[in-house]
Structure formats: C-alpha cells, structure tokens
Coordinates of C-alpha atoms in Angstrom, one line a residue:
G1 CA -90.1 -38.4 109.2
I2 CA -87.2 -36.0 109.9
V3 CA -85.0 -37.3 112.7
P4 CA -82.5 -35.3 114.7
E5 CA -79.6 -36.7 112.6
D6 CA -81.2 -35.3 109.5
L7 CA -81.4 -31.9 111.2
E8 CA -77.7 -32.1 112.1
I9 CA -76.8 -32.9 108.5
L10 CA -78.9 -30.0 107.3
K11 CA -77.2 -27.7 109.8
D12 CA -73.8 -28.8 108.5
M13 CA -74.9 -28.1 105.0
R14 CA -76.6 -24.7 105.7
D15 CA -74.3 -22.8 103.3
K16 CA -74.3 -25.4 100.6
K17 CA -76.6 -25.6 97.6
K18 CA -78.8 -28.6 98.0
I19 CA -82.0 -30.4 97.0
A20 CA -83.9 -32.6 99.5
L21 CA -85.1 -35.8 98.0
I22 CA -87.8 -37.7 99.8
N23 CA -87.5 -41.2 98.2
K24 CA -89.4 -44.5 98.3
I25 CA -92.9 -43.0 98.0
D26 CA -93.8 -46.2 96.1
K27 CA -93.8 -47.9 99.6
S28 CA -96.0 -45.3 101.3
F29 CA -97.3 -41.8 100.7
D30 CA -99.2 -40.0 103.3
D31 CA -99.8 -36.5 104.8
K32 CA -96.5 -36.9 106.8
I33 CA -94.6 -36.7 103.6
I34 CA -96.4 -33.6 102.5
E35 CA -95.8 -32.1 105.9
M36 CA -92.1 -33.0 105.7
K37 CA -91.8 -31.4 102.3
Q38 CA -93.4 -28.2 103.5
Q39 CA -91.2 -28.1 106.6
L40 CA -88.0 -28.5 104.6
S41 CA -89.1 -26.1 101.9
K42 CA -89.8 -23.3 104.4
K43 CA -87.3 -23.9 107.2
E44 CA -84.3 -24.9 105.0
N45 CA -85.2 -22.8 102.0
M46 CA -84.3 -25.5 99.5
P47 CA -86.1 -27.4 96.7
V48 CA -87.7 -30.6 98.0
V49 CA -88.6 -33.4 95.6
I50 CA -90.9 -36.3 96.4
A51 CA -90.0 -39.3 94.3
S52 CA -89.5 -43.1 93.8
M53 CA -86.2 -44.1 92.3
L54 CA -87.7 -47.6 91.9
D55 CA -90.6 -46.8 89.7
G56 CA -89.4 -43.4 88.4
T57 CA -92.2 -41.3 90.0
G58 CA -90.9 -37.7 90.5
M59 CA -87.8 -38.1 88.3
E60 CA -88.9 -35.2 86.1
D61 CA -89.3 -33.0 89.2
L62 CA -85.9 -34.0 90.4
L63 CA -84.4 -33.1 87.0
Q64 CA -86.2 -29.8 87.0
A65 CA -84.9 -29.0 90.5
I66 CA -81.3 -29.8 89.5
E67 CA -81.7 -27.7 86.3
G68 CA -83.3 -24.9 88.3
L69 CA -80.1 -24.6 90.5
F70 CA -78.1 -24.1 87.3
L71 CA -80.5 -21.8 85.5
K72 CA -81.1 -19.6 88.5
G73 CA -77.4 -19.0 88.9
V74 CA -77.2 -20.9 92.1
I75 CA -74.7 -23.2 90.6
D76 CA -72.5 -22.1 87.8
A77 CA -71.1 -25.0 85.8
N78 CA -68.0 -22.9 85.2
N79 CA -67.3 -22.3 88.9
E80 CA -65.3 -25.4 89.6
V81 CA -63.8 -28.4 87.9
L82 CA -65.1 -31.7 89.2
I83 CA -62.8 -34.7 89.0
T84 CA -64.5 -37.8 90.3
N85 CA -61.7 -40.3 89.8
A86 CA -58.5 -40.2 91.9
R87 CA -56.5 -41.7 89.0
H88 CA -57.7 -39.0 86.6
K89 CA -56.7 -36.3 89.2
Q90 CA -53.2 -37.7 89.4
L91 CA -52.9 -38.0 85.6
L92 CA -54.1 -34.4 85.2
E93 CA -51.5 -33.2 87.8
N94 CA -48.8 -35.2 86.0
A95 CA -49.8 -33.7 82.6
A96 CA -49.8 -30.2 84.1
Q97 CA -46.4 -30.7 85.6
C98 CA -45.0 -31.9 82.2
L99 CA -46.4 -28.8 80.5
E100 CA -44.9 -26.6 83.1
Q101 CA -41.6 -28.3 82.6
A102 CA -41.9 -27.8 78.9
A103 CA -42.7 -24.2 79.2
N104 CA -39.8 -23.6 81.6
A105 CA -37.4 -25.5 79.3
H106 CA -38.6 -23.4 76.3
L107 CA -38.2 -20.1 78.2
Q108 CA -34.6 -21.2 79.2
G109 CA -33.8 -21.7 75.6
F110 CA -33.7 -25.5 75.4
A111 CA -34.0 -27.0 71.9
L112 CA -37.5 -27.6 70.8
D113 CA -36.9 -31.3 70.4
L114 CA -36.1 -31.5 74.1
V115 CA -39.2 -29.4 75.0
T116 CA -41.3 -31.9 72.9
I117 CA -40.4 -34.7 75.2
D118 CA -42.3 -33.1 78.1
I119 CA -45.2 -32.2 75.8
K120 CA -45.4 -35.8 74.5
E121 CA -45.4 -37.1 78.1
S122 CA -48.2 -34.7 79.0
A123 CA -50.3 -35.9 76.0
E124 CA -49.7 -39.5 77.1
Y125 CA -51.1 -38.7 80.5
L126 CA -54.2 -37.0 79.0
G127 CA -54.6 -39.9 76.6
Q128 CA -54.8 -42.3 79.5
I129 CA -57.9 -40.3 80.7
T130 CA -59.6 -40.1 77.4
G131 CA -58.7 -43.5 76.1
E132 CA -57.2 -41.9 73.0
S133 CA -53.8 -42.9 71.8
T134 CA -51.5 -39.9 71.5
S135 CA -49.7 -40.3 68.3
E136 CA -47.1 -38.3 66.5
D137 CA -50.0 -36.4 64.8
V138 CA -50.7 -34.6 68.1
V139 CA -47.1 -33.4 68.5
N140 CA -46.9 -32.6 64.7
E141 CA -50.0 -30.4 65.0
I142 CA -48.6 -28.6 68.0
F143 CA -45.3 -27.9 66.4
S144 CA -46.5 -27.5 62.8
R145 CA -45.1 -23.9 62.9
F146 CA -41.6 -25.0 64.2
C147 CA -38.7 -26.8 62.7
I148 CA -37.7 -29.6 65.1
G149 CA -34.5 -31.5 64.9
K150 CA -31.7 -31.2 62.4

C-alpha cells in the first residue's frame, strides 16, 4: 500500500510530470492495488500503471502512459537537453568552449589556420562522445569555402 514516505515523495514532486508505476503484480494482485491506483489517479492527478517488470505484464500500458505525456504536450522533447553521462557533459562543455574561442579568434582577425586549431579540438571532443574519429575531412568540409594556409 501507500506509506507516509510515498506521500512525502509525491508531495515533493507535486509540480513535476510523473507516472506512478505499481510493480510486482506477478507476486500478488488484489483489490488493494486497484484501490491504490484509483487513489493515486484521483488525488495526485497522474497516470498510474499496474505492471510486472519481471514478466512484462503492463509494459504496453507503461509505454502508452509515457507516450501520452509527450503527445498531450505535457512533456516537450525539445524543452531540454538531457545528458546522462558526466563525461559527456564535460566533453560538450569543452567543445563549446573551443568553438567560442574559435569564433572570438575569427572576429579578432586571427588567421583561419589558427582558428582551425580550436575547431579541430572541438571536433575531437565531440568525436569522443560519438566514437567517431574526427579526421581532416571534417575540417576540410567546414572550410571548403576558405583558403587556409599559404
């Protein structure tokens, strides 16, 4: 059933978009679960899914609930960027810093071959995230309209 700690968590998440998942129905399923679902649906005004992650029961309902948050405009996939890896976050910050330095160097009139150094470094950081090697082809594509060097 719902314990006081659950209610505290729900209180803290009142303004958040959420789905309640009642799991492990493969172990027991009774009227208390139905009552809990109704209580959460009404009181907390959120989708409630009854499922078993062990045997897959209710997975389709869970997917529909998640999809429903997106399709109803509750969550917009374009609202925020989600970075789940601290290393990736640092690499993205490094890449952005390099691009900012390249832009500033270009605006200050530095030679394009010097600007290219920061762009290459940024591409290397991004390549570490994607697993792709950043070759001369990337830089050549970026600067295909410029004459670099002597």
